[in-house]
Short mmCIF file of C-alpha atoms in Angstrom, two decimals:
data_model
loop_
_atom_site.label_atom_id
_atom_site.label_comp_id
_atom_site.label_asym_id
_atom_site.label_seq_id
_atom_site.Cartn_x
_atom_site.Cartn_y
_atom_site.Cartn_z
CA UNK B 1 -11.75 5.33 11.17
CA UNK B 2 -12.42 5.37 7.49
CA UNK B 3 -10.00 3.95 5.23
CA UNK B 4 -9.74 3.41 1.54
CA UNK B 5 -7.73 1.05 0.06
CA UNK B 6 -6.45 1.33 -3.63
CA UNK B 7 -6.08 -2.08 -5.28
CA UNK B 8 -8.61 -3.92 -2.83
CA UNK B 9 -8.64 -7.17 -4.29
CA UNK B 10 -5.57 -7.53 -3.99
CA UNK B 11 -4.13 -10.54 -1.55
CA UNK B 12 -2.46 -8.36 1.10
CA UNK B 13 -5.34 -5.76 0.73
CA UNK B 14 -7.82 -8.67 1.58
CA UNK B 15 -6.09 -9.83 4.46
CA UNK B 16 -5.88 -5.97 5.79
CA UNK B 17 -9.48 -5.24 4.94
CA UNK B 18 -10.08 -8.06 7.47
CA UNK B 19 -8.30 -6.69 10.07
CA UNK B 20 -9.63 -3.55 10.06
CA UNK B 21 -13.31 -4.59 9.79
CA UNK B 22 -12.72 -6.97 13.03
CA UNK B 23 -11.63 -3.82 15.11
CA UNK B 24 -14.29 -1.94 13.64
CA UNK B 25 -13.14 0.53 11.32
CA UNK B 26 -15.16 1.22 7.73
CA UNK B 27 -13.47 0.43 4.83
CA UNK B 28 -13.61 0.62 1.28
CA UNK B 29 -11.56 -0.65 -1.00
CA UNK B 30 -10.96 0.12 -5.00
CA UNK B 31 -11.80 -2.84 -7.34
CA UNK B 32 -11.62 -2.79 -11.42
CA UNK B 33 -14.07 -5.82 -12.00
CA UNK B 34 -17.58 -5.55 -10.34
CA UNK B 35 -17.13 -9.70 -9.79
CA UNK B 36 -14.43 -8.74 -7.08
CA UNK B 37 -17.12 -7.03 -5.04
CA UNK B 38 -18.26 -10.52 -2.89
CA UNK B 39 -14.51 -11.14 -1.79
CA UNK B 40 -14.49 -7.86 -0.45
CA UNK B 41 -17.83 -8.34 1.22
CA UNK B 42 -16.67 -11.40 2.75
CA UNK B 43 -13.74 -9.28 4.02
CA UNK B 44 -16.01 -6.88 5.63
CA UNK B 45 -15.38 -4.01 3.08
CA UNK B 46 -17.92 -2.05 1.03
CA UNK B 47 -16.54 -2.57 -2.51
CA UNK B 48 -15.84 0.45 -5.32
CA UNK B 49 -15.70 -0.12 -8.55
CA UNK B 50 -12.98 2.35 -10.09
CA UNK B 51 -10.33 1.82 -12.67
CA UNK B 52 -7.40 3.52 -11.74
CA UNK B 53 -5.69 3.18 -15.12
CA UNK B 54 -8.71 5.20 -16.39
CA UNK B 55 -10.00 7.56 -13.64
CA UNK B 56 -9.60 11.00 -13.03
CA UNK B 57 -7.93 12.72 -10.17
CA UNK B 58 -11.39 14.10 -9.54
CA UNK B 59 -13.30 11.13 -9.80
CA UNK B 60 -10.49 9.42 -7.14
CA UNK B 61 -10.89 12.05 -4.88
CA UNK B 62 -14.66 11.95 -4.50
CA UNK B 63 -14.23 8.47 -3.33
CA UNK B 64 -11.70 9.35 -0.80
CA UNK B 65 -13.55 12.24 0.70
CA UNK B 66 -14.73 11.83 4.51
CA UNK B 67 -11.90 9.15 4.71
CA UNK B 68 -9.64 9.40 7.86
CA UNK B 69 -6.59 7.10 5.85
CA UNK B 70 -5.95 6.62 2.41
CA UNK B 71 -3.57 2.91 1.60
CA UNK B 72 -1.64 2.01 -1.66
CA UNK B 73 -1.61 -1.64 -2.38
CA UNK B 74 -2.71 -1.96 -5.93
CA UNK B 75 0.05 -3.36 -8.03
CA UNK B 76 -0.04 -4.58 -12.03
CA UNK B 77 1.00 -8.35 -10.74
CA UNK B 78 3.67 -10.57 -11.59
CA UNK B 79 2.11 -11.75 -14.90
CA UNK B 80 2.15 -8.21 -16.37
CA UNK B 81 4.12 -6.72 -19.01
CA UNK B 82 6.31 -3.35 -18.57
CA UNK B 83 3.81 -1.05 -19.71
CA UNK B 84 1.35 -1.94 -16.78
CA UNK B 85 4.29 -1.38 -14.37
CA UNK B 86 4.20 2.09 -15.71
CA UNK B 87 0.67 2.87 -16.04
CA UNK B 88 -0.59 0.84 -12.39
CA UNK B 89 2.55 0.85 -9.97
CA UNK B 90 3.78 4.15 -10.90
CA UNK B 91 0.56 5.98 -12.34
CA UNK B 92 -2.31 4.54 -10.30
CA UNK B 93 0.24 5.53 -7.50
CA UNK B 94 0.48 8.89 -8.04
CA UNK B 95 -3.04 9.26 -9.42
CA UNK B 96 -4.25 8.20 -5.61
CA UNK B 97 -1.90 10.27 -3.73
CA UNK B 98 -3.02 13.41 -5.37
CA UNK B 99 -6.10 12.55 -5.42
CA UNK B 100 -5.74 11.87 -1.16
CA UNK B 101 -4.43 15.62 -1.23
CA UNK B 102 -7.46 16.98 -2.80
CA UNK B 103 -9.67 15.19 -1.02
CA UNK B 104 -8.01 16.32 2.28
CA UNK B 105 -6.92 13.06 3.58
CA UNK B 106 -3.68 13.31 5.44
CA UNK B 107 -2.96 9.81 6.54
CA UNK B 108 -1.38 7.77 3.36
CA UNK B 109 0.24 4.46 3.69
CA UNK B 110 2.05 2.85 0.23
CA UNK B 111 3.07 -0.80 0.09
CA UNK B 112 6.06 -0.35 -1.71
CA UNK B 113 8.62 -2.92 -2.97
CA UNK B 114 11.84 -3.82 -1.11
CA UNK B 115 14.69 -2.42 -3.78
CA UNK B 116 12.39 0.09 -4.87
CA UNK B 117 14.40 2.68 -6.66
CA UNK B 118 13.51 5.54 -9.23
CA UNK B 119 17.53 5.29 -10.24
CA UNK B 120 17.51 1.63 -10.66
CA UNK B 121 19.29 0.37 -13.94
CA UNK B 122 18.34 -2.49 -16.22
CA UNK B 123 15.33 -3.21 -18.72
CA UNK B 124 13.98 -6.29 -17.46
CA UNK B 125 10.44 -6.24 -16.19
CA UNK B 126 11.70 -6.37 -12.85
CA UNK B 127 13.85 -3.35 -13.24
CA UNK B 128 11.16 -1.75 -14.46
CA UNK B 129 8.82 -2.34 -11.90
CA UNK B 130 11.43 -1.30 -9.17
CA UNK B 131 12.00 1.57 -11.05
CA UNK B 132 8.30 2.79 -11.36
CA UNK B 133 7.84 2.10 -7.26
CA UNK B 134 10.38 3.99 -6.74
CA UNK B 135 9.37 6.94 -9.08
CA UNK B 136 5.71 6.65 -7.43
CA UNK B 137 7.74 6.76 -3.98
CA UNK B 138 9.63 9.88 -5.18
CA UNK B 139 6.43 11.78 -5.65
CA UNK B 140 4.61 10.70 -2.80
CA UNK B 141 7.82 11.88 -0.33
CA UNK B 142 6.91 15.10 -2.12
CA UNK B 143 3.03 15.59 -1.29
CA UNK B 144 1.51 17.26 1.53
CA UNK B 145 0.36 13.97 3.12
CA UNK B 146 1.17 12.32 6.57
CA UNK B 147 2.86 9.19 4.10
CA UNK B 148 4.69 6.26 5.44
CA UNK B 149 6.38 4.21 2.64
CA UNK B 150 6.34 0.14 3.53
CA UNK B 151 8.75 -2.19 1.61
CA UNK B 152 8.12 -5.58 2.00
CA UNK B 153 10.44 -8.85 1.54
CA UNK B 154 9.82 -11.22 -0.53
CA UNK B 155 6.31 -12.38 0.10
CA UNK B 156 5.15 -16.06 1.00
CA UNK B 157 1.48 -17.21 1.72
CA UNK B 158 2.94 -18.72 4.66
CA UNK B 159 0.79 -18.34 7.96
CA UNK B 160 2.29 -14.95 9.60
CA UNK B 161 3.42 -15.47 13.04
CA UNK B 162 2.91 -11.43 14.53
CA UNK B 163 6.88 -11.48 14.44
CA UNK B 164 8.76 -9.15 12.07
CA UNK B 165 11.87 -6.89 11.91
CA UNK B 166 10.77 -3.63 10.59
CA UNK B 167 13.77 -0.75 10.04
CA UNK B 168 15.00 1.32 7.76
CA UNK B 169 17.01 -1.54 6.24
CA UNK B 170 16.85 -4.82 6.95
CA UNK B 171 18.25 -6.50 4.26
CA UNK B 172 16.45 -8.86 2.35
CA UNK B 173 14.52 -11.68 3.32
CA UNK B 174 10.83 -13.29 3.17
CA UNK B 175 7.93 -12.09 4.94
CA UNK B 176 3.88 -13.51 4.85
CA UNK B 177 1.20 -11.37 3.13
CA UNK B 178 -0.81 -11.97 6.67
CA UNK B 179 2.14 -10.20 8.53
CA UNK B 180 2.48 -7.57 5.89
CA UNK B 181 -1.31 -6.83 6.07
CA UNK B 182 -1.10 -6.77 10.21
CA UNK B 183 1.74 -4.34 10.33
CA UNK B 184 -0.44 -1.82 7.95
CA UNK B 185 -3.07 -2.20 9.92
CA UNK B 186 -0.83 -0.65 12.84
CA UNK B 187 0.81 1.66 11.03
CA UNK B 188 -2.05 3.11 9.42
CA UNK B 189 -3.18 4.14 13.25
CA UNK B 190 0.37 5.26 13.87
CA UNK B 191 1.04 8.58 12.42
CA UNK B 192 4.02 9.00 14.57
CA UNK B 193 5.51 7.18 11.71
CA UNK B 194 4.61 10.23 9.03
CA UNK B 195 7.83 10.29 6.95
CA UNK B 196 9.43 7.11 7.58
CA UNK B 197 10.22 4.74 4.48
CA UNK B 198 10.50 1.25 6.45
CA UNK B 199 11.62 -2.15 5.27
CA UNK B 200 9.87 -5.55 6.59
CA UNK B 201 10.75 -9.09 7.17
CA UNK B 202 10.06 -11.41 8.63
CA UNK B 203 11.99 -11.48 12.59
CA UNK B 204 11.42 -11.46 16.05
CA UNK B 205 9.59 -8.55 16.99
CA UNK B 206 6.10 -8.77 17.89
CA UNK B 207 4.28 -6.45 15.18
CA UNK B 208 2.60 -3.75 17.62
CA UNK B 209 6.09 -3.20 19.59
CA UNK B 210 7.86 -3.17 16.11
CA UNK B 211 5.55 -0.29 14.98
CA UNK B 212 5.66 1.29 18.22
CA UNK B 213 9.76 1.03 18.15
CA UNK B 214 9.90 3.00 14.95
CA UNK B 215 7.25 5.46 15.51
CA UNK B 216 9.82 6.27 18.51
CA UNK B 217 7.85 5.24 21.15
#
């Protein structure tokens, strides 16, 4: 497969890049600073250097064309202010969705934000950052794309141990980037799961047979 990944420098997009380089897929993933390129390298992926705050729809979707799966994991980051939430976690969101449905790529995988919300009250930057994942949600649910949502726990740089619990809800609780980034990895081969908005923590469940469980097999 070819997949691109929005936001590739990012730390669960690293880990996942990884991944899918070891089992031998291509992938390419978005970076805004050229610098970023080696740690993608590293990771196995052939580096892009696009601004998603600053690109258009067209421009997106020439990247994306020939690719089997497109996967959301760019976000503004903790340190930014509310008008990044709006203009990377909502925007950049719904800038590489559309772009994915005019480039003819059906498979589209977001990492989302446990308490994600469109309808969620209060003007901290928090609230607005659930707000504007949930907005981006919202208009992805509304494309003509094979999309699975995932909304992760909070998230730890502990080392992930392959077990999760991955529903509908779980309620909340932590979860490591590494298991995050292993459970898109399956999911972005599993299109039985077209539709599904899923919550992850961390549990039990081995990550293939949670995937495999949800997907209804």
């Amino acid at each position: 497969m070819r997949i691109v990944i929005a936001g590739g420098h990012g730390q669960i997009a690293l880990r996942l890049e990884r991944l899918l380089a070891a089992r031998g897929d291509e992938v390419a993933g978005l970076i805004r600073k050229a610098e970023q390129g080696d740690d993608l390298r590293e990771a196995g992926a052939e580096p892009v250097l696009l601004d998603l705050e600053s690109a258009s729809v067209e421009e997106v979707a020439a990247h994306l064309q020939g690719a089997d799966a497109a996967v959301f994991a760019a976000g503004a980051g903790p340190g930014s202010g509310v008008a990044r939430k709006d203009t990377v976690d909502k925007g950049a969101a719904v800038l590489f969705a559309d772009a994915a449905v005019r480039a003819r790529v059906r498979r589209f995988v977001v990492v989302s934000s446990m308490g994600a919300d469109a309808r969620h009250q209060g003007d901290d930057v928090f609230d607005v950052y659930l707000r504007a994942k949930g907005e981006a949600d919202d208009h992805v649910r509304g494309l003509d794309l094979d999309w699975t949502i995932l909304r992760p726990g909070s998230l730890t740089n502990d080392a992930g141990t392959g077990l999760v619990r991955l529903e509908a809800h779980t309620g909340r609780g932590p979860v490591p980037r590494d298991d995050v980034a292993a459970v898109l990895a399956e999911l972005v081969d599993t299109p039985a799961t077209t539709g599904l908005t899923l919550e992850l923590v961390s549990g039990s469940t081995p990550v293939s047979v949670a995937v495999k469980s949800v997907a209804g097999n």
